[in-house]
CSV table of C-alpha atoms in Angstrom, one decimal:
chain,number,residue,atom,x,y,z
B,1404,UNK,CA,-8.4,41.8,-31.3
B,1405,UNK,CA,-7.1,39.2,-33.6
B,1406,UNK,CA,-3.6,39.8,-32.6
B,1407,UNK,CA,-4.9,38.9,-28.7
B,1408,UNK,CA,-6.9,36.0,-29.8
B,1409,UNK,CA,-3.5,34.6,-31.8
B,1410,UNK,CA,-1.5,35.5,-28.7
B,1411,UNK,CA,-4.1,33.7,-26.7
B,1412,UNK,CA,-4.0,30.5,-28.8
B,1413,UNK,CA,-0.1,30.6,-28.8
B,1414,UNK,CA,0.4,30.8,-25.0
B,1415,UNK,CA,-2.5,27.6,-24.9
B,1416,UNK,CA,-0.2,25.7,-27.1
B,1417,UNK,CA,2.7,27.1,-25.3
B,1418,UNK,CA,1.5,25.7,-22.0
B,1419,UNK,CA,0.6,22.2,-23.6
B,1420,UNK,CA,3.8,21.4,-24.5
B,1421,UNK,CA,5.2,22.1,-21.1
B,1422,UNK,CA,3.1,19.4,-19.8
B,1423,UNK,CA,4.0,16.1,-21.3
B,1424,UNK,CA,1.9,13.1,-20.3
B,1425,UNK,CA,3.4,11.3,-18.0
B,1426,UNK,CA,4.7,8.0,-19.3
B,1427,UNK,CA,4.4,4.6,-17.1
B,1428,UNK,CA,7.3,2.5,-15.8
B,1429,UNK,CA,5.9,-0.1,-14.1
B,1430,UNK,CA,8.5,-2.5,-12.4
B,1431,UNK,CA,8.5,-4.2,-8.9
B,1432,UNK,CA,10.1,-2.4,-5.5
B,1433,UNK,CA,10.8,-2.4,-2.1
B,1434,UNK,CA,12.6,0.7,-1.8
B,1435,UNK,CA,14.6,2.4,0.9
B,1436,UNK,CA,14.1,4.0,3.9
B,1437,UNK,CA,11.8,6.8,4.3
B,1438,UNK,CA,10.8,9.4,7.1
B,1439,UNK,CA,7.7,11.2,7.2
B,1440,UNK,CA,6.3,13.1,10.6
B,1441,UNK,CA,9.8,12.3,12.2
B,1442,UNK,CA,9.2,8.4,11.8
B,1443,UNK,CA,11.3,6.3,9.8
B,1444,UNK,CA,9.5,3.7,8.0
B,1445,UNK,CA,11.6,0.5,6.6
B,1446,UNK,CA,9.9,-0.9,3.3
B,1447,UNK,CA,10.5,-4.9,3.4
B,1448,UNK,CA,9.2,-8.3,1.4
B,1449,UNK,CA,6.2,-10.0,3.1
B,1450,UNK,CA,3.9,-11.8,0.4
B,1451,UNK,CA,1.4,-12.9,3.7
B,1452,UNK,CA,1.1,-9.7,5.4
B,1453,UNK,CA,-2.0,-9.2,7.0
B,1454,UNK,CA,-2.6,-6.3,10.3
B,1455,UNK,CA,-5.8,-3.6,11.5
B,1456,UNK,CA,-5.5,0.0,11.4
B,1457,UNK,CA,-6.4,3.3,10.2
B,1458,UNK,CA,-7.4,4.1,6.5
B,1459,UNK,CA,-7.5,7.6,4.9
B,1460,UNK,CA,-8.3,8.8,1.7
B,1461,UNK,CA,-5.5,9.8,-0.5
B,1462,UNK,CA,-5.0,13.7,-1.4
B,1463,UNK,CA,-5.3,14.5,-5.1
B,1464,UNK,CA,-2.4,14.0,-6.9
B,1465,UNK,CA,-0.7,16.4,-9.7
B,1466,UNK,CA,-2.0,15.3,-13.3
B,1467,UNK,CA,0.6,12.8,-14.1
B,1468,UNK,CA,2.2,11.7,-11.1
B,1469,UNK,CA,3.9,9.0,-11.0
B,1470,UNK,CA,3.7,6.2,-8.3
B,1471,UNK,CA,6.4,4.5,-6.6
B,1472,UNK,CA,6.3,1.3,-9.0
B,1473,UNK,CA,6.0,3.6,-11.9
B,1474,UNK,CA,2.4,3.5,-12.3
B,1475,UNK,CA,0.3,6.7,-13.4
B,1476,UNK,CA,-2.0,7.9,-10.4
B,1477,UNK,CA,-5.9,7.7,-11.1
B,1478,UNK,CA,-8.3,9.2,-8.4
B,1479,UNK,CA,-10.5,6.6,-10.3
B,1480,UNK,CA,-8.3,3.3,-10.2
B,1481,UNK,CA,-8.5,1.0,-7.2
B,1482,UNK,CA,-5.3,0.8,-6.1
B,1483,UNK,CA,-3.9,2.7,-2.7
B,1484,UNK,CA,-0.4,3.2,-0.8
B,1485,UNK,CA,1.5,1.7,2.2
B,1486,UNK,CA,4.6,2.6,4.0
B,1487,UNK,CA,6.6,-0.9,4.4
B,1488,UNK,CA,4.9,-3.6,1.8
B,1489,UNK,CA,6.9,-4.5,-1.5
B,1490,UNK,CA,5.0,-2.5,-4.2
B,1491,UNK,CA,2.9,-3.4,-6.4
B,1492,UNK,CA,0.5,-6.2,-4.0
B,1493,UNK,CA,-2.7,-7.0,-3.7
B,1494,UNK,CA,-4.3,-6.6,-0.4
B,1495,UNK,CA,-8.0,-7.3,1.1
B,1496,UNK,CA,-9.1,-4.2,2.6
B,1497,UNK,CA,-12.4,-4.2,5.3
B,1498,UNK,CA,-14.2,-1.5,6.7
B,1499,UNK,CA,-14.5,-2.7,10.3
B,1500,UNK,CA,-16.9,0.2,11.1
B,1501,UNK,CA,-19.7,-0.5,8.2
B,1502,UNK,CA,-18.5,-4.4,6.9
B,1503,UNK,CA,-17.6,-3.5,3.1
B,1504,UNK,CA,-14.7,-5.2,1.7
B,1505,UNK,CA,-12.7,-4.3,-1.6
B,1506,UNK,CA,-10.1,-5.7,-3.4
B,1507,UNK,CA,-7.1,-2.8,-4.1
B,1508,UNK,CA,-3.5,-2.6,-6.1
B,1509,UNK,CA,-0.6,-1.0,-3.7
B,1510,UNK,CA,1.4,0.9,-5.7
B,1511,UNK,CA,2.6,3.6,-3.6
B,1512,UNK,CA,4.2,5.0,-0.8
B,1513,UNK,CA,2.0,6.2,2.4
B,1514,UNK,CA,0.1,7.4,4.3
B,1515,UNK,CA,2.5,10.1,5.6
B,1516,UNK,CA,1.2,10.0,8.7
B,1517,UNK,CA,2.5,7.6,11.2
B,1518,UNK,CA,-0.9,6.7,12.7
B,1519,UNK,CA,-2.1,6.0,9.5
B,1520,UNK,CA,-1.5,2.4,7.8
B,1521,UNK,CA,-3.1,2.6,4.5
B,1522,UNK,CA,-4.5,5.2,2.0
B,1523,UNK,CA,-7.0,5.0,-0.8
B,1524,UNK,CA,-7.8,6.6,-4.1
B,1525,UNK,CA,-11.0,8.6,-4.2
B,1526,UNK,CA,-12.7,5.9,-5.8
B,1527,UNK,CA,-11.3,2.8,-3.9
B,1528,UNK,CA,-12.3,5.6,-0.4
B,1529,UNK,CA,-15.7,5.8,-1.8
B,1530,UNK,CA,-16.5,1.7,-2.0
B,1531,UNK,CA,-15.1,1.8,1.4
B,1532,UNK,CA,-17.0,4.2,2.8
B,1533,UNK,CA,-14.1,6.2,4.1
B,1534,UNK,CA,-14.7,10.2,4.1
B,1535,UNK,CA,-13.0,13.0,5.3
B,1536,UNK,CA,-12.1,11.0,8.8
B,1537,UNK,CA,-10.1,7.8,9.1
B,1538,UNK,CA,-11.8,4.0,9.1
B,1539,UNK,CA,-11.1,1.0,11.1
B,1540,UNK,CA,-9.8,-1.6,8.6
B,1541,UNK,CA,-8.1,-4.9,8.4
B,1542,UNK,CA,-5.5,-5.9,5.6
B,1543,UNK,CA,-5.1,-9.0,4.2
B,1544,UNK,CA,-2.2,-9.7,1.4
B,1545,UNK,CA,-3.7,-11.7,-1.9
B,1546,UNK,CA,-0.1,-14.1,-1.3
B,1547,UNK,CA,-0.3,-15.6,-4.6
B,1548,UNK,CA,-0.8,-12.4,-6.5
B,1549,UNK,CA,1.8,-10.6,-4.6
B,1550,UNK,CA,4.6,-13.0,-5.6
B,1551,UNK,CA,3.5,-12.6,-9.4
B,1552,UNK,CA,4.8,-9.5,-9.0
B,1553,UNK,CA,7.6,-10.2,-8.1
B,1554,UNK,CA,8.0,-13.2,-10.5
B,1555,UNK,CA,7.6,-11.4,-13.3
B,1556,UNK,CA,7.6,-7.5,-13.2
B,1557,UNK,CA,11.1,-6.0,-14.0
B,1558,UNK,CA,12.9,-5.5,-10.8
B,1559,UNK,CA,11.7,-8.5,-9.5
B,1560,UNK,CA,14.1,-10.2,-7.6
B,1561,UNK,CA,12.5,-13.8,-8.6
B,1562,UNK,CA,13.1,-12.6,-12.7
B,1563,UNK,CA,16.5,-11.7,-11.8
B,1564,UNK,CA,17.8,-15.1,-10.2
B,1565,UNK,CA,15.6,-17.3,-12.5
B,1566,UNK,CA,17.1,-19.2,-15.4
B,1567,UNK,CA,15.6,-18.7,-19.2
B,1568,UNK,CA,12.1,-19.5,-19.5
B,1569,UNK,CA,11.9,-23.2,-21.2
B,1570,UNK,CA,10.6,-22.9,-25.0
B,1571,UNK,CA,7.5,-24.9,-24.2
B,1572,UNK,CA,6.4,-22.0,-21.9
B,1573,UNK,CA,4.7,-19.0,-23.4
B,1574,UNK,CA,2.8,-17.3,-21.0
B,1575,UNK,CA,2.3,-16.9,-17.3
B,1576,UNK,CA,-0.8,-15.9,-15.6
B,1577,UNK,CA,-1.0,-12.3,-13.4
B,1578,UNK,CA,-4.0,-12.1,-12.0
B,1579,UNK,CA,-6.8,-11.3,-14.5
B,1580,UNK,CA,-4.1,-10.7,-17.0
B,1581,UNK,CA,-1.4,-12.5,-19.0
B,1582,UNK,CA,2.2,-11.8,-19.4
B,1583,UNK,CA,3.9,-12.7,-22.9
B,1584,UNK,CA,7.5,-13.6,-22.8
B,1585,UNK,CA,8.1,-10.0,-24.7
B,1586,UNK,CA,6.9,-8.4,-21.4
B,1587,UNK,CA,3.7,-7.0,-22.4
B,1588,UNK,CA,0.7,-7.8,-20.2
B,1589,UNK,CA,-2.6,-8.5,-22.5
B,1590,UNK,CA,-5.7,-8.8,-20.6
B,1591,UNK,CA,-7.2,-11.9,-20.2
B,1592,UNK,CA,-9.9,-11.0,-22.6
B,1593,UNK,CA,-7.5,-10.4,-25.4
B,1594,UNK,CA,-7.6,-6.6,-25.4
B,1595,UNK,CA,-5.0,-4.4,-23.6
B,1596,UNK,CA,-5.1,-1.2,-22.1
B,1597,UNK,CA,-2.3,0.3,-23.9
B,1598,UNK,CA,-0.7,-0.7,-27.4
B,1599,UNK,CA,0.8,-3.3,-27.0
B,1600,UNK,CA,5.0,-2.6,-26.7
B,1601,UNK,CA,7.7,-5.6,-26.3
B,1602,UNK,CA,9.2,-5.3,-22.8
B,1603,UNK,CA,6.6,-3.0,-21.6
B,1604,UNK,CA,4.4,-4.6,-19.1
B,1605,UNK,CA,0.6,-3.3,-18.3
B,1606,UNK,CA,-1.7,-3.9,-15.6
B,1607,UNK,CA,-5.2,-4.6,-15.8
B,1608,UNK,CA,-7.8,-2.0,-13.4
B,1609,UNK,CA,-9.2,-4.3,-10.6
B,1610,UNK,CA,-12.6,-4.3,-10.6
B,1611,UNK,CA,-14.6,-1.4,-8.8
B,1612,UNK,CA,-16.3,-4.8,-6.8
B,1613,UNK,CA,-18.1,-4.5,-2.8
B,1614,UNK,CA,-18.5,-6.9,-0.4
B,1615,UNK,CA,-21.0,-6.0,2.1
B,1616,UNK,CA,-20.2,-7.9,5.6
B,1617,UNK,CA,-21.4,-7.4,8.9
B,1618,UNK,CA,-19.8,-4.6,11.1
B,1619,UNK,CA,-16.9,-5.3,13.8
B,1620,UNK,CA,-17.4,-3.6,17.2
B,1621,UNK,CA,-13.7,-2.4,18.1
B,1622,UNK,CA,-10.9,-0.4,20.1
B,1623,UNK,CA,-8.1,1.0,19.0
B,1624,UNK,CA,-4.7,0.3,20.6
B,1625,UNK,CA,-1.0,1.4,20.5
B,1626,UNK,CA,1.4,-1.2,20.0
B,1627,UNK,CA,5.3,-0.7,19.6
B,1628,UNK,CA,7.5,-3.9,18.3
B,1629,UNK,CA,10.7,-2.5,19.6
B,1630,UNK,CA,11.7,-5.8,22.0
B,1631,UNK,CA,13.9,-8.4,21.4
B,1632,UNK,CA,14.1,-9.0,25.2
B,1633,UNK,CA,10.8,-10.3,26.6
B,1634,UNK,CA,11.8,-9.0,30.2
B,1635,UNK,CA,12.8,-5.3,28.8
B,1636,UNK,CA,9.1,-5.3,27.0
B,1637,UNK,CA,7.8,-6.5,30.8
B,1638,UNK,CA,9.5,-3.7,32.3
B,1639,UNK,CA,8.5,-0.9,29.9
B,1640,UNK,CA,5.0,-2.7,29.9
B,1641,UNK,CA,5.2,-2.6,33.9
B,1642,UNK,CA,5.9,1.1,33.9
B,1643,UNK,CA,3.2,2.1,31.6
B,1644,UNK,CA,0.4,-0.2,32.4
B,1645,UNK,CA,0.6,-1.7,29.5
B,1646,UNK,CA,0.8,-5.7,28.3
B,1647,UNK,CA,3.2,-7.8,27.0
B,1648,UNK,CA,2.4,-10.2,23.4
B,1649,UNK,CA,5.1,-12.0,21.3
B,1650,UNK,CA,5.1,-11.0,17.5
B,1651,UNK,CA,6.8,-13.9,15.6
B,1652,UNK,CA,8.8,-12.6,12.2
B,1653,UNK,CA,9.9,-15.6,10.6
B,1654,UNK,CA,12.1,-17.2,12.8
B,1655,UNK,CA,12.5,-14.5,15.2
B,1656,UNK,CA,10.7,-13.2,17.8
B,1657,UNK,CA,10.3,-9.6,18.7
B,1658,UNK,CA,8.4,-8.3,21.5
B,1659,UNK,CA,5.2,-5.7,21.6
B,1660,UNK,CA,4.0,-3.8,24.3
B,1661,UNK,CA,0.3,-2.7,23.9
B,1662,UNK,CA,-1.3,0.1,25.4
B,1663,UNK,CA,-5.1,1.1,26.1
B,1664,UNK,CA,-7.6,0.6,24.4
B,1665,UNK,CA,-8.9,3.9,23.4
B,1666,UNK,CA,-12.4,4.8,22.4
B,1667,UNK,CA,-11.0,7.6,19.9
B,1668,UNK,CA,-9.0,8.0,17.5
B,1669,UNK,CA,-7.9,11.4,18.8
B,1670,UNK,CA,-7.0,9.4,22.1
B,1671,UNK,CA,-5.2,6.8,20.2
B,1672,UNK,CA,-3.1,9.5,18.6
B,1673,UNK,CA,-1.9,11.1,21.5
B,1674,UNK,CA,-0.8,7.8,23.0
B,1675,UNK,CA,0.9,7.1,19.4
B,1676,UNK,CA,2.8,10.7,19.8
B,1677,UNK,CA,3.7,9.7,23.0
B,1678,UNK,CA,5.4,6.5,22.4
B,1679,UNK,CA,7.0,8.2,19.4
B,1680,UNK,CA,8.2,10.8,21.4
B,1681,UNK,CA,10.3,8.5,23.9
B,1682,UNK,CA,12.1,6.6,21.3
B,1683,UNK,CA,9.5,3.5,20.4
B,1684,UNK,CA,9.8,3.9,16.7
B,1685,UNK,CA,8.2,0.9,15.8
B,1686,UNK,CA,4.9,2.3,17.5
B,1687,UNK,CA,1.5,2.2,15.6
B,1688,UNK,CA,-1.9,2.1,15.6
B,1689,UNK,CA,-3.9,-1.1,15.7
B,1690,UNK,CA,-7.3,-1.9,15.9
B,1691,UNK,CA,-9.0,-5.1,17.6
């Protein structure tokens, strides 16, 4: 019996070293292309992104697992994924069905389904009020945070074209947090959540905070942003009995025909696969 127990204890220890704790490399990212569900999604800068959709609770990660910006995945943190947006932003997320309102950290890619824009940890899911089903919710990017991140995470593309910071300088703020010029981020209460080492940054959690607003009465539509030609949208529009709205990207104008509404969601996928399925890439779900 003691041999057992000895062989027991062995293969435990065995087993523990196998399983190294994962070790955190945050830095800032837009990544490449990706396909999930036969849709290709294409991950780009926009510090004043806002849009409606469908939100769905993330699936539990392995222990350990890393995020796309090199974060370690809590079901507990408030932080959540999105397929395009530079990574890691803040974003303003409201549940149109039941009014609540939180405040989350993007830091990875997905949802993996195309009519699906955003997903949330367990924790950030339960504030929400998002279950096993999918919530009507409206995003709005935190602009000022966003570029932060972008100022001064490594990766950055603001820290790798900026000039040496002047002497007089010695910190810069990053949202509740403070970044020293050795690159470690101490929170702004003086305490950090890791020990402290130079050229290592950390984040501080958002807060677990609810806003309770008032509800949203809504319908869901498909929209597709395919169009640089106004008259090609008209005709695909015409064809479909659909409508015709100009979506404005900087100095550029595309094109986006909209179709319904739908009552369901199950109805607003269908059209979704649809649209998909005849080549209008850009199509997603939106909610209004």
């Amino acid at each position: 019996m003691k041999k057992l127990a000895l062989v027991g204890c062995l293969a435990v220890l065995a087993c523990s070293r196998q399983q190294p704790v994962a070790q955190q490399d945050l830095h800032y990212t837009v990544g490449p292309a990706w396909q999930a569900a036969g849709k290709w999604f294409y991950p780009r800068e926009d510090f004043a992104w806002q849009g409606t959709g469908l939100a769905v609770r993330e699936p539990a990660q392995a222990e350990g697992h890393l995020t796309a910006d090199g974060e370690v995945w809590h079901a507990a943190s408030m932080t959540g994924s999105h397929q395009t947006l530079q990574l890691p932003a803040v974003v303003r997320v409201t549940n149109l069905d039941n009014g609540r309102q939180i405040v989350i950290r993007l830091n990875d890619r997905g949802p993996n389904d195309p009519g699906r824009m955003i997903g949330l940890t367990p924790r950030a899911a339960d504030l929400l009020g998002v279950g096993k089903e999918p919530a009507r919710v409206q995003v709005v990017e935190d602009e000022m945070a966003s570029r932060q991140f972008a100022e001064v995470l490594p990766g950055g593309p603001m820290l790798q074209i900026s000039a040496a910071p002047l002497e007089k300088v010695q910190q810069t703020a990053l949202g509740n947090a403070v970044v020293d010029r050795q690159g470690v981020t101490v929170l702004a209460d003086n305490t950090t959540q890791e020990t402290p080492v130079p050229g290592k940054v950390v984040l501080a959690e958002l807060p677990a905070t609810v806003l309770q607003g008032a509800p949203v009465s809504t319908m869901l539509w498909v929209e597709t942003m395919d169009f640089t030609s106004r008259l090609a949208a008209m005709r695909q529009a015409a064809a479909q009995g659909a409508s015709v709205r100009p979506v404005f990207f900087g100095h550029s104008t595309m094109w986006a025909v909209r179709y319904g509404p739908f009552a369901t969601i199950s109805e607003a996928d269908a059209a979704l696969k649809r649209a998909l399925t005849t080549g209008l890439t850009g199509s997603h779900i939106v909610v209004e």
